[in-house]
């Protein structure tokens, strides 16, 4: 409650103010009357000139405002949150003097040229039909329940499938996917998603679609994504955070650890380097180079790196060595980055360390991880748990023979590279590819389990087996990927035949009537109740793309001009 003394004080103060104002006005009048006529004239002249100056400048600025072009009016302020830049218009013009170090033009595709390719296109359209009817605009299809699953909330299957659709020359499907990207793909999603998965699938898909179609909408979206992702690299160690919020432009480690996985931090390079080549914005390439240098300088006995790295200090954690989950694409991208950077054999070249690290790793794999089974002598790649060898091999490892074959292709161009080592490399690739195929052929469905364990004891009656929890098949692409590289590089048609048998197994055991394909729970079970109710986006993006390319009967797709990222998206090789 306000007391009466306060009220009186306020009233008294107000009266004082009134008295003071009146007294001031009277004093000014008396002072003016006391001035001489000359003084009064001088004061009036000064006041007049001051007023004239102010009025003329107001008019001048008013005219300036009128002269501003109308298209500059009411323009919103550009957001510069987290140093985000708008894409410069000159970077998205097809014909421009400041183009990247490769020629960008629309690539014409003629579609399937033989019956096997037509079967693959039919398979794609069957999967696309299920997705379009039951999950359009969502991330992935659940073909049994005819519903969808959410992960990124970014229409993942659409973006991931863009280049597959284009390569197959499915023009109507490409147009509807392209129109969805233009009108519906919005990165203002307030959730944390994995930076690695976003990069290889979303950014990779957009870049590949742009390179094939030359449609600038894909580059605009890719550049928007790149800008939003840069805060993930803002760490003391230069090792990026694993989780990214695209709307808030913020990033963090998972709540339970500060560790990131080796594959996740090392498998961003092809995509971010390509974004720099396309836009001349060096920020993307710069963050990748910092990661490369950190990983290169860390101690890696035999060239093999542990699968966890701390975001805080940039040091490895633990001693688990694997070319499967969390480790695989580190090794894949060492070679592919070196190719992207010019494939220079000069040891003084600033990017030669990428090839050197890859070669050291391949030697380390041969020395520390390669074993052969009993009784048939299949070569496989195991794991190291500290210093203990484990005869476990993920299906993911089946990318490796294709990667080794690609390395062999480039190293064979160097006349100084030892011929015996070249033969050893291609022999290693051939034997590992055979093992990966046998991981399909030996199970009742003709499909591979997610993980296999290999027997090396002399009294073993079978070469490998799968544990109950590892018998599922997720429609993965890695074996088909290696079959593709092996056919291209060795010209041996048997790899196409291997692929056809696997394709027929997918058709028989994973195809869902009405639309879609489903991963299965047990590759040993040929029954009908074996479905996991999930069509991973990579089945359309990778597996069917590699089948399609594997079955081409000519070199209509020149893979020597392209790098294929770990999600099977196409990145052109500069100056190739």
Coordinates of C-alpha atoms in Angstrom, one line a residue:
X1 CA 0.0 0.0 0.0
X2 CA 1.4 3.5 -0.9
X3 CA 1.6 5.7 2.1
X4 CA 0.4 9.3 2.2
X5 CA 3.9 10.8 2.7
X6 CA 4.9 9.3 -0.7
X7 CA 1.8 10.8 -2.4
X8 CA 2.5 14.2 -0.8
X9 CA 6.1 14.0 -1.9
X10 CA 5.1 13.2 -5.5
X11 CA 2.5 16.1 -5.6
X12 CA 5.0 18.5 -4.1
X13 CA 7.6 17.6 -6.7
X14 CA 5.2 18.1 -9.6
X15 CA 4.3 21.6 -8.3
X16 CA 8.0 22.4 -8.0
X17 CA 8.5 21.5 -11.7
X18 CA 5.7 23.7 -12.8
X19 CA 7.0 26.7 -10.8
X20 CA 10.5 26.1 -12.3
X21 CA 9.2 26.0 -15.9
X22 CA 7.3 29.3 -15.4
X23 CA 10.2 31.0 -13.8
X24 CA 12.5 29.9 -16.7
X25 CA 10.1 31.4 -19.3
X26 CA 9.9 34.8 -17.5
X27 CA 13.7 35.0 -17.1
X28 CA 14.2 34.4 -20.9
X29 CA 11.7 37.2 -21.8
X30 CA 13.4 39.7 -19.4
X31 CA 16.8 38.7 -20.8
X32 CA 15.7 39.2 -24.4
X33 CA 14.3 42.7 -23.7
X34 CA 17.7 43.7 -22.1
X35 CA 19.6 42.9 -25.4
X36 CA 20.6 45.7 -27.8
X37 CA 19.0 45.9 -31.2
X38 CA 22.3 44.8 -32.8
X39 CA 22.5 41.7 -30.6
X40 CA 18.9 40.8 -31.3
X41 CA 19.6 41.1 -35.1
X42 CA 22.7 38.8 -34.9
X43 CA 20.8 36.1 -32.9
X44 CA 17.9 36.1 -35.5
X45 CA 20.4 35.8 -38.4
X46 CA 22.1 32.8 -36.8
X47 CA 18.7 31.1 -36.1
X48 CA 17.6 31.7 -39.8
X49 CA 20.8 30.3 -41.3
X50 CA 20.6 27.2 -39.0
X51 CA 17.0 26.6 -40.0
X52 CA 17.8 27.0 -43.7
X53 CA 20.7 24.5 -43.5
X54 CA 18.6 21.8 -41.8
X55 CA 15.7 22.2 -44.2
X56 CA 17.8 21.9 -47.3
X57 CA 19.6 18.8 -46.1
X58 CA 16.3 17.1 -45.2
X59 CA 15.1 17.7 -48.8
X60 CA 18.5 16.4 -50.2
X61 CA 18.2 13.1 -48.3
X62 CA 14.5 12.8 -49.3
X63 CA 15.5 12.9 -52.9
X64 CA 18.2 10.3 -52.3
X65 CA 15.6 7.9 -50.8
X66 CA 13.4 8.4 -53.8
X67 CA 16.2 7.4 -56.2
X68 CA 16.7 3.9 -54.6
X69 CA 15.4 1.3 -57.1
X70 CA 12.1 -0.3 -56.2
X71 CA 13.6 -3.7 -56.1
X72 CA 15.7 -2.7 -53.1
X73 CA 12.6 -1.8 -51.1
X74 CA 11.2 -4.1 -48.4
X75 CA 14.0 -6.7 -48.8
X76 CA 14.4 -8.9 -45.8
X77 CA 17.7 -8.9 -44.0
X78 CA 20.0 -11.8 -44.8
X79 CA 20.5 -14.1 -41.9
X80 CA 24.2 -14.6 -41.0
X81 CA 23.7 -17.0 -38.2
X82 CA 26.8 -19.0 -37.5
X83 CA 28.5 -17.4 -40.4
X84 CA 26.0 -18.8 -42.9
X85 CA 26.2 -17.3 -46.3
X86 CA 23.7 -17.1 -49.1
X87 CA 24.7 -19.0 -52.3
X88 CA 26.2 -16.5 -54.8
X89 CA 24.2 -16.6 -58.0
X90 CA 27.3 -16.9 -60.2
X91 CA 28.0 -20.3 -58.7
X92 CA 24.8 -21.8 -60.0
X93 CA 25.0 -20.7 -63.6
X94 CA 25.8 -23.6 -65.9
X95 CA 28.0 -21.7 -68.3
X96 CA 30.4 -19.6 -66.2
X97 CA 34.0 -18.7 -66.5
X98 CA 34.5 -19.6 -62.9
X99 CA 33.4 -23.2 -63.2
X100 CA 34.8 -26.0 -61.0
X101 CA 37.7 -28.1 -62.3
X102 CA 35.5 -30.3 -64.4
X103 CA 33.0 -29.6 -67.1
X104 CA 29.4 -29.5 -65.8
X105 CA 26.7 -30.4 -68.3
X106 CA 23.5 -32.4 -68.3
X107 CA 24.3 -36.1 -68.8
X108 CA 22.0 -38.1 -71.1
X109 CA 21.2 -41.6 -70.0
X110 CA 19.6 -44.1 -72.5
X111 CA 18.1 -46.5 -70.0
X112 CA 18.4 -50.3 -69.8
X113 CA 20.0 -52.0 -72.8
X114 CA 19.4 -55.7 -71.9
X115 CA 17.0 -58.0 -70.1
X116 CA 18.9 -58.0 -66.8
X117 CA 19.0 -54.3 -66.6
X118 CA 15.3 -54.2 -67.4
X119 CA 14.6 -56.6 -64.5
X120 CA 16.5 -54.2 -62.2
X121 CA 14.5 -51.3 -63.4
X122 CA 11.3 -53.2 -62.8
X123 CA 12.6 -54.0 -59.3
X124 CA 13.2 -50.3 -58.7
X125 CA 9.8 -49.3 -59.9
X126 CA 8.2 -52.0 -57.6
X127 CA 10.0 -50.5 -54.6
X128 CA 9.2 -46.9 -55.7
X129 CA 5.5 -47.9 -56.1
X130 CA 5.3 -49.1 -52.5
X131 CA 7.1 -46.0 -51.2
X132 CA 5.0 -43.6 -53.3
X133 CA 1.7 -45.2 -52.3
X134 CA 2.4 -45.7 -48.6
X135 CA 5.3 -43.4 -47.5
X136 CA 5.6 -40.5 -49.9
X137 CA 7.6 -37.7 -48.4
X138 CA 8.6 -39.8 -45.4
X139 CA 12.0 -41.2 -44.8
X140 CA 11.5 -44.9 -45.4
X141 CA 8.9 -47.5 -46.3
X142 CA 7.5 -50.2 -44.1
X143 CA 6.2 -52.5 -46.8
X144 CA 4.4 -55.1 -44.7
X145 CA 2.4 -52.7 -42.6
X146 CA 2.2 -50.2 -45.6
X147 CA 3.3 -47.4 -43.4
X148 CA 6.4 -45.3 -43.1
X149 CA 9.3 -44.7 -40.6
X150 CA 10.9 -41.4 -39.7
X151 CA 14.5 -40.8 -39.1
X152 CA 15.6 -37.4 -40.5
X153 CA 12.1 -36.2 -41.5
X154 CA 13.7 -35.2 -44.9
X155 CA 12.1 -37.5 -47.4
X156 CA 15.2 -39.6 -47.3
X157 CA 14.2 -42.2 -49.8
X158 CA 13.4 -39.5 -52.4
X159 CA 16.7 -37.7 -52.0
X160 CA 18.7 -40.9 -51.8
X161 CA 17.2 -42.3 -54.9
X162 CA 17.5 -39.3 -57.2
X163 CA 20.6 -40.4 -59.1
X164 CA 19.4 -44.0 -59.4
X165 CA 16.2 -42.8 -61.1
X166 CA 18.3 -40.5 -63.4
X167 CA 20.7 -43.3 -64.4
X168 CA 17.8 -45.6 -65.2
X169 CA 16.3 -42.8 -67.4
X170 CA 13.0 -42.9 -65.5
X171 CA 12.1 -39.4 -66.6
X172 CA 8.6 -39.1 -65.0
X173 CA 9.8 -40.4 -61.7
X174 CA 12.8 -38.1 -61.7
X175 CA 10.5 -35.1 -62.4
X176 CA 8.2 -35.9 -59.5
X177 CA 11.2 -36.4 -57.2
X178 CA 12.8 -33.2 -58.4
X179 CA 9.6 -31.2 -57.9
X180 CA 9.3 -32.6 -54.3
X181 CA 12.9 -31.5 -53.6
X182 CA 12.1 -28.0 -54.9
X183 CA 8.8 -27.5 -53.0
X184 CA 9.0 -29.8 -49.9
X185 CA 12.6 -30.4 -48.9
X186 CA 13.1 -28.1 -46.0
X187 CA 16.0 -28.3 -43.5
X188 CA 14.2 -26.5 -40.7
X189 CA 13.8 -29.7 -38.8
X190 CA 14.3 -29.2 -35.1
X191 CA 16.0 -32.5 -34.2
X192 CA 19.5 -33.8 -33.9
X193 CA 20.5 -36.3 -36.6
X194 CA 23.8 -38.0 -37.4
X195 CA 26.1 -35.7 -39.4
X196 CA 27.7 -38.7 -41.3
X197 CA 24.4 -40.2 -42.4
X198 CA 23.0 -36.8 -43.4
X199 CA 26.2 -36.1 -45.4
X200 CA 26.5 -39.3 -47.4
X201 CA 22.8 -39.6 -48.1
X202 CA 21.3 -36.1 -48.3
X203 CA 24.3 -34.0 -49.4
X204 CA 25.6 -36.8 -51.5
X205 CA 22.3 -37.4 -53.2
X206 CA 21.8 -33.7 -54.0
X207 CA 25.3 -33.3 -55.4
X208 CA 25.0 -36.4 -57.6
X209 CA 21.6 -35.2 -58.9
X210 CA 23.1 -31.8 -59.7
X211 CA 26.1 -33.3 -61.6
X212 CA 23.8 -35.6 -63.7
X213 CA 21.0 -33.2 -64.4
X214 CA 22.6 -29.8 -64.2
X215 CA 19.5 -28.6 -62.4
X216 CA 20.5 -25.8 -60.1
X217 CA 17.8 -26.5 -57.5
X218 CA 19.9 -29.4 -56.3
X219 CA 23.0 -27.2 -55.8
X220 CA 21.0 -24.6 -54.0
X221 CA 19.7 -27.2 -51.6
X222 CA 23.2 -28.8 -51.2
X223 CA 24.7 -25.4 -50.4
X224 CA 22.0 -24.7 -47.9
X225 CA 22.8 -28.0 -46.2
X226 CA 26.5 -27.3 -46.2
X227 CA 26.0 -23.9 -44.6
X228 CA 23.8 -25.3 -41.9
X229 CA 26.3 -28.2 -41.1
X230 CA 29.4 -26.1 -40.6
X231 CA 28.8 -25.6 -36.8
X232 CA 29.4 -29.3 -36.4
X233 CA 33.1 -28.7 -37.2
X234 CA 33.5 -25.9 -34.6
X235 CA 35.4 -28.0 -32.1
X236 CA 38.8 -27.5 -30.4
X237 CA 40.1 -30.7 -31.9
X238 CA 38.7 -30.1 -35.4
X239 CA 37.0 -33.5 -35.1
X240 CA 33.3 -32.8 -35.8
X241 CA 30.5 -33.4 -33.4
X242 CA 28.4 -36.4 -34.4
X243 CA 24.9 -34.9 -34.0
X244 CA 23.6 -32.0 -36.0
X245 CA 20.5 -29.9 -35.7
X246 CA 20.0 -28.4 -39.2
X247 CA 17.3 -25.9 -38.1
X248 CA 19.2 -24.5 -35.1
X249 CA 22.5 -24.8 -36.8
X250 CA 24.0 -26.4 -33.7
X251 CA 25.8 -29.6 -33.0
X252 CA 26.8 -31.8 -30.1
X253 CA 28.2 -35.2 -29.1
X254 CA 25.7 -37.8 -27.9
X255 CA 24.5 -37.4 -24.3
X256 CA 26.3 -40.5 -23.2
X257 CA 29.8 -39.9 -24.7
X258 CA 32.1 -37.4 -26.3
X259 CA 33.4 -40.0 -28.7
X260 CA 32.7 -40.1 -32.4
X261 CA 33.3 -43.1 -34.6
X262 CA 36.2 -43.2 -37.0
X263 CA 34.1 -43.8 -40.1
X264 CA 31.7 -41.0 -39.3
X265 CA 34.4 -38.3 -39.0
X266 CA 36.5 -39.5 -41.9
X267 CA 33.7 -40.0 -44.4
X268 CA 32.6 -36.4 -45.1
X269 CA 35.4 -35.5 -47.4
X270 CA 34.3 -36.3 -51.0
X271 CA 31.0 -34.5 -50.4
X272 CA 32.4 -31.4 -48.8
X273 CA 35.3 -31.1 -51.1
X274 CA 32.9 -31.3 -54.0
X275 CA 30.8 -28.6 -52.5
X276 CA 33.8 -26.3 -52.5
X277 CA 34.6 -27.2 -56.1
X278 CA 31.1 -26.2 -57.1
X279 CA 30.8 -23.0 -55.1
X280 CA 34.3 -21.8 -54.7
X281 CA 33.5 -21.5 -51.0
X282 CA 36.6 -22.8 -49.3
X283 CA 35.1 -23.3 -45.9
X284 CA 33.9 -26.8 -46.7
X285 CA 37.2 -28.0 -48.0
X286 CA 39.1 -26.4 -45.1
X287 CA 37.2 -28.2 -42.4
X288 CA 37.9 -31.5 -44.2
X289 CA 41.6 -30.8 -44.5
X290 CA 41.8 -30.2 -40.7
X291 CA 40.2 -33.5 -40.0
X292 CA 42.6 -35.2 -42.5
X293 CA 45.6 -33.7 -40.8
X294 CA 44.4 -34.8 -37.3
X295 CA 43.8 -38.4 -38.4
X296 CA 47.0 -38.5 -40.4
X297 CA 49.2 -37.4 -37.5
X298 CA 47.7 -39.7 -34.9
X299 CA 49.6 -42.9 -34.1
X300 CA 48.2 -45.8 -36.1
X301 CA 50.3 -49.0 -35.7
X302 CA 50.3 -50.8 -39.0
X303 CA 48.2 -48.1 -40.5
X304 CA 45.1 -49.4 -38.6
X305 CA 43.0 -46.9 -36.6
X306 CA 40.8 -47.6 -33.5
X307 CA 37.2 -47.0 -34.3
X308 CA 36.5 -44.3 -31.6
X309 CA 37.9 -40.8 -31.4
X310 CA 37.3 -38.1 -28.8
X311 CA 35.8 -34.9 -30.1
X312 CA 37.3 -32.9 -27.2
X313 CA 41.0 -33.8 -27.6
X314 CA 41.1 -35.5 -31.0
X315 CA 42.7 -38.7 -29.6
X316 CA 41.7 -42.3 -30.3
X317 CA 39.8 -44.1 -27.6
X318 CA 40.1 -47.9 -27.0
X319 CA 41.9 -50.4 -29.2
X320 CA 39.2 -52.0 -31.3
X321 CA 40.2 -52.4 -35.0
X322 CA 37.7 -53.3 -37.6
X323 CA 36.8 -52.7 -41.2
X324 CA 33.2 -53.3 -40.4
X325 CA 30.8 -51.0 -38.6
X326 CA 32.4 -47.7 -37.4
X327 CA 35.7 -48.3 -39.2
X328 CA 35.0 -49.2 -42.8
X329 CA 34.7 -46.0 -44.9
X330 CA 37.8 -44.4 -43.3
X331 CA 39.9 -46.7 -45.4
X332 CA 37.6 -46.4 -48.4
X333 CA 37.8 -42.6 -48.4
X334 CA 41.6 -42.5 -48.0
X335 CA 42.0 -43.8 -51.6
X336 CA 39.0 -42.0 -53.1
X337 CA 40.1 -38.6 -51.6
X338 CA 43.6 -39.1 -53.1
X339 CA 41.9 -39.7 -56.5
X340 CA 39.7 -36.7 -56.0
X341 CA 42.8 -34.6 -55.3
X342 CA 44.5 -35.5 -58.5
X343 CA 45.9 -39.0 -58.0
X344 CA 49.5 -37.7 -58.0
X345 CA 52.3 -40.2 -57.4
X346 CA 54.8 -37.5 -56.5
X347 CA 55.7 -38.1 -52.8
X348 CA 56.2 -34.3 -52.5
X349 CA 52.6 -33.6 -53.5
X350 CA 50.7 -32.2 -50.5
X351 CA 48.0 -34.9 -50.9
X352 CA 50.3 -37.9 -51.3
X353 CA 49.9 -38.8 -47.6
X354 CA 46.3 -40.0 -48.4
X355 CA 47.7 -42.7 -50.7
X356 CA 50.6 -43.5 -48.3
X357 CA 48.1 -44.0 -45.4
X358 CA 45.9 -46.2 -47.6
X359 CA 48.9 -48.4 -48.7
X360 CA 50.1 -48.7 -45.1
X361 CA 46.6 -49.7 -44.0
X362 CA 46.3 -52.3 -46.7
X363 CA 49.6 -53.8 -45.6
X364 CA 48.4 -53.7 -42.0
X365 CA 45.2 -55.6 -43.0
X366 CA 47.3 -58.3 -44.8
X367 CA 49.6 -58.6 -41.8
X368 CA 47.2 -58.4 -38.9
X369 CA 43.6 -59.1 -40.0
X370 CA 43.7 -61.6 -42.9
X371 CA 43.2 -65.2 -42.3
X372 CA 41.9 -68.2 -44.3
X373 CA 39.2 -70.7 -43.3
X374 CA 39.2 -74.4 -43.0
X375 CA 38.4 -76.5 -44.9
X376 CA 38.1 -74.5 -48.2
X377 CA 40.6 -71.7 -47.6
X378 CA 38.3 -68.7 -48.0
X379 CA 40.1 -65.5 -47.2
X380 CA 38.4 -63.2 -44.7
X381 CA 39.1 -60.0 -42.7
X382 CA 38.8 -60.4 -38.9
X383 CA 39.0 -57.8 -36.1
X384 CA 41.3 -56.9 -33.3
X385 CA 39.9 -56.4 -29.9
X386 CA 43.0 -54.9 -28.2
X387 CA 45.5 -57.5 -29.2
X388 CA 43.1 -60.4 -29.5
X389 CA 42.1 -61.6 -33.0
X390 CA 38.4 -62.2 -33.6
X391 CA 37.3 -64.2 -36.7
X392 CA 34.2 -62.0 -37.1
X393 CA 33.5 -60.2 -40.4
X394 CA 30.6 -57.9 -41.0
X395 CA 28.9 -57.8 -44.4
X396 CA 30.0 -54.2 -44.5
X397 CA 33.6 -55.4 -44.9
X398 CA 32.6 -56.6 -48.4
X399 CA 33.2 -53.1 -49.7
X400 CA 37.0 -53.8 -49.3
X401 CA 37.7 -56.0 -52.4
X402 CA 36.2 -53.4 -54.7
X403 CA 38.2 -50.6 -53.0
X404 CA 41.4 -52.7 -53.4
X405 CA 40.6 -53.3 -57.0
X406 CA 40.1 -49.6 -57.5
X407 CA 43.5 -49.0 -55.9
X408 CA 45.1 -51.6 -58.2
X409 CA 43.6 -49.8 -61.2
X410 CA 45.2 -46.5 -60.3
X411 CA 48.5 -47.9 -59.0
X412 CA 49.0 -49.8 -62.3
X413 CA 49.3 -46.4 -64.0
X414 CA 52.5 -45.8 -62.1
X415 CA 55.4 -47.6 -63.9
X416 CA 57.5 -47.4 -60.7
X417 CA 55.0 -49.3 -58.5
X418 CA 56.3 -52.9 -57.9
X419 CA 54.6 -55.4 -60.2
X420 CA 54.6 -58.2 -57.5
X421 CA 52.7 -55.9 -55.2
X422 CA 50.1 -55.1 -57.9
X423 CA 49.6 -58.8 -58.4
X424 CA 49.2 -59.3 -54.7
X425 CA 46.6 -56.5 -54.5
X426 CA 44.4 -57.9 -57.3
X427 CA 44.7 -61.4 -55.9
X428 CA 43.6 -60.2 -52.5
X429 CA 40.6 -58.5 -54.1
X430 CA 39.6 -61.6 -56.0
X431 CA 39.8 -63.9 -53.0
X432 CA 37.9 -61.5 -50.7
X433 CA 35.2 -61.1 -53.4
X434 CA 34.8 -64.9 -53.6
X435 CA 34.4 -65.0 -49.8
X436 CA 31.7 -62.3 -49.9
X437 CA 29.8 -64.2 -52.6
X438 CA 30.0 -67.4 -50.7
X439 CA 28.5 -65.6 -47.7
X440 CA 25.4 -65.5 -49.9
X441 CA 25.6 -68.8 -51.6
X442 CA 26.0 -70.9 -48.5
X443 CA 22.7 -69.9 -46.9
X444 CA 19.3 -71.3 -47.7
X445 CA 17.9 -68.1 -49.1
X446 CA 20.9 -67.3 -51.2
X447 CA 21.3 -64.1 -49.1
X448 CA 24.1 -63.1 -46.7
X449 CA 23.8 -62.6 -43.0
X450 CA 24.7 -59.3 -41.4
X451 CA 27.7 -60.9 -39.6
X452 CA 29.6 -64.1 -40.2
X453 CA 32.1 -66.0 -38.0
X454 CA 34.9 -67.9 -39.7
X455 CA 36.5 -71.2 -38.7
X456 CA 40.2 -71.6 -38.9
X457 CA 40.7 -74.8 -37.0
X458 CA 42.0 -77.8 -39.0
X459 CA 39.1 -80.0 -37.9
X460 CA 36.4 -77.6 -39.0
X461 CA 33.7 -79.0 -41.3
X462 CA 32.2 -75.6 -42.4
X463 CA 34.1 -72.5 -43.3
X464 CA 31.7 -70.0 -41.6
X465 CA 28.4 -69.7 -39.8
X466 CA 26.1 -67.0 -38.4
X467 CA 24.9 -66.6 -34.9
X468 CA 21.1 -66.4 -34.3
X469 CA 21.1 -62.6 -33.7
X470 CA 23.3 -62.0 -36.8
X471 CA 21.3 -63.8 -39.5
X472 CA 19.2 -60.9 -40.7
X473 CA 19.7 -59.3 -44.1
X474 CA 19.2 -55.6 -44.5
X475 CA 19.3 -55.5 -48.3
X476 CA 22.9 -54.1 -48.2
X477 CA 24.9 -53.2 -51.3
X478 CA 28.6 -53.9 -50.3
X479 CA 29.0 -57.2 -52.1
X480 CA 27.3 -56.0 -55.2
X481 CA 29.5 -52.9 -55.1
X482 CA 32.6 -55.1 -55.2
X483 CA 31.2 -57.3 -57.9
X484 CA 30.7 -54.2 -60.0
X485 CA 34.3 -53.0 -59.5
X486 CA 35.7 -56.5 -60.1
X487 CA 33.8 -57.0 -63.4
X488 CA 34.9 -53.5 -64.6
X489 CA 38.5 -53.9 -63.7
X490 CA 39.2 -57.6 -64.4
X491 CA 36.7 -58.0 -67.3
X492 CA 35.7 -61.3 -65.8
X493 CA 32.0 -62.1 -66.5
X494 CA 31.7 -64.5 -63.6
X495 CA 31.1 -61.5 -61.3
X496 CA 28.0 -60.6 -63.3
X497 CA 26.8 -64.1 -62.9
X498 CA 27.4 -64.0 -59.1
X499 CA 25.4 -60.8 -59.1
X500 CA 22.5 -62.2 -61.0
X501 CA 22.1 -65.1 -58.6
X502 CA 22.0 -62.6 -55.7
X503 CA 19.5 -60.5 -57.5
X504 CA 17.2 -63.5 -58.0
X505 CA 17.5 -64.3 -54.3
X506 CA 16.4 -60.7 -53.4
X507 CA 13.5 -61.1 -55.8
X508 CA 12.4 -64.4 -54.4
X509 CA 12.7 -63.7 -50.6
X510 CA 12.4 -59.9 -50.1
X511 CA 9.9 -58.7 -52.7
X512 CA 6.6 -57.7 -51.2
X513 CA 3.4 -58.1 -53.3
X514 CA 1.8 -54.7 -54.0
X515 CA 5.1 -52.7 -53.7
X516 CA 8.3 -52.6 -51.9
X517 CA 11.1 -54.9 -50.6
X518 CA 11.7 -55.9 -47.0
X519 CA 14.7 -56.8 -45.0
X520 CA 14.4 -60.3 -43.5
X521 CA 15.2 -61.8 -40.1
X522 CA 16.9 -65.0 -41.0
X523 CA 18.8 -65.9 -44.2
X524 CA 18.5 -69.6 -43.2
X525 CA 14.7 -69.4 -43.2
X526 CA 12.9 -69.8 -46.5
X527 CA 9.5 -69.4 -45.0
X528 CA 7.1 -66.5 -45.6
X529 CA 6.9 -65.0 -42.1
X530 CA 10.5 -63.8 -42.2
X531 CA 10.1 -60.1 -42.8
X532 CA 11.5 -57.2 -40.7
X533 CA 9.1 -54.7 -42.3
X534 CA 11.7 -52.2 -43.5
X535 CA 12.9 -51.1 -46.9
X536 CA 16.1 -49.2 -46.2
X537 CA 16.6 -46.2 -48.5
X538 CA 20.0 -47.6 -49.5
X539 CA 18.2 -50.5 -51.3
X540 CA 17.0 -48.1 -54.0
X541 CA 20.0 -45.7 -53.7
X542 CA 22.8 -48.3 -53.7
X543 CA 21.9 -51.9 -54.1
X544 CA 19.8 -51.6 -57.2
X545 CA 22.1 -49.0 -58.6
X546 CA 25.0 -51.3 -58.4
X547 CA 23.0 -54.2 -59.9
X548 CA 22.0 -51.9 -62.8
X549 CA 25.6 -50.9 -63.4
X550 CA 26.9 -54.4 -62.9
X551 CA 24.6 -55.7 -65.7
X552 CA 25.4 -53.1 -68.3
X553 CA 26.9 -54.7 -71.4
X554 CA 29.0 -51.8 -72.5
X555 CA 30.9 -48.9 -71.0
X556 CA 28.0 -46.4 -71.4
X557 CA 28.7 -45.3 -67.8
X558 CA 32.4 -44.4 -67.7
X559 CA 33.3 -45.1 -64.1
X560 CA 36.8 -43.8 -64.6
X561 CA 35.3 -40.3 -64.7
X562 CA 33.4 -40.7 -61.5
X563 CA 34.0 -41.4 -57.8
X564 CA 31.2 -43.2 -56.0
X565 CA 30.7 -42.2 -52.5
X566 CA 29.9 -44.6 -49.7
X567 CA 26.2 -44.3 -50.4
X568 CA 26.7 -44.9 -54.1
X569 CA 26.2 -41.3 -55.1
X570 CA 28.3 -40.1 -58.1
X571 CA 30.9 -37.4 -57.7
X572 CA 32.9 -36.5 -60.8
X573 CA 36.7 -36.7 -60.7
X574 CA 38.1 -33.2 -61.2
X575 CA 39.8 -32.9 -64.6
X576 CA 39.0 -36.5 -65.5

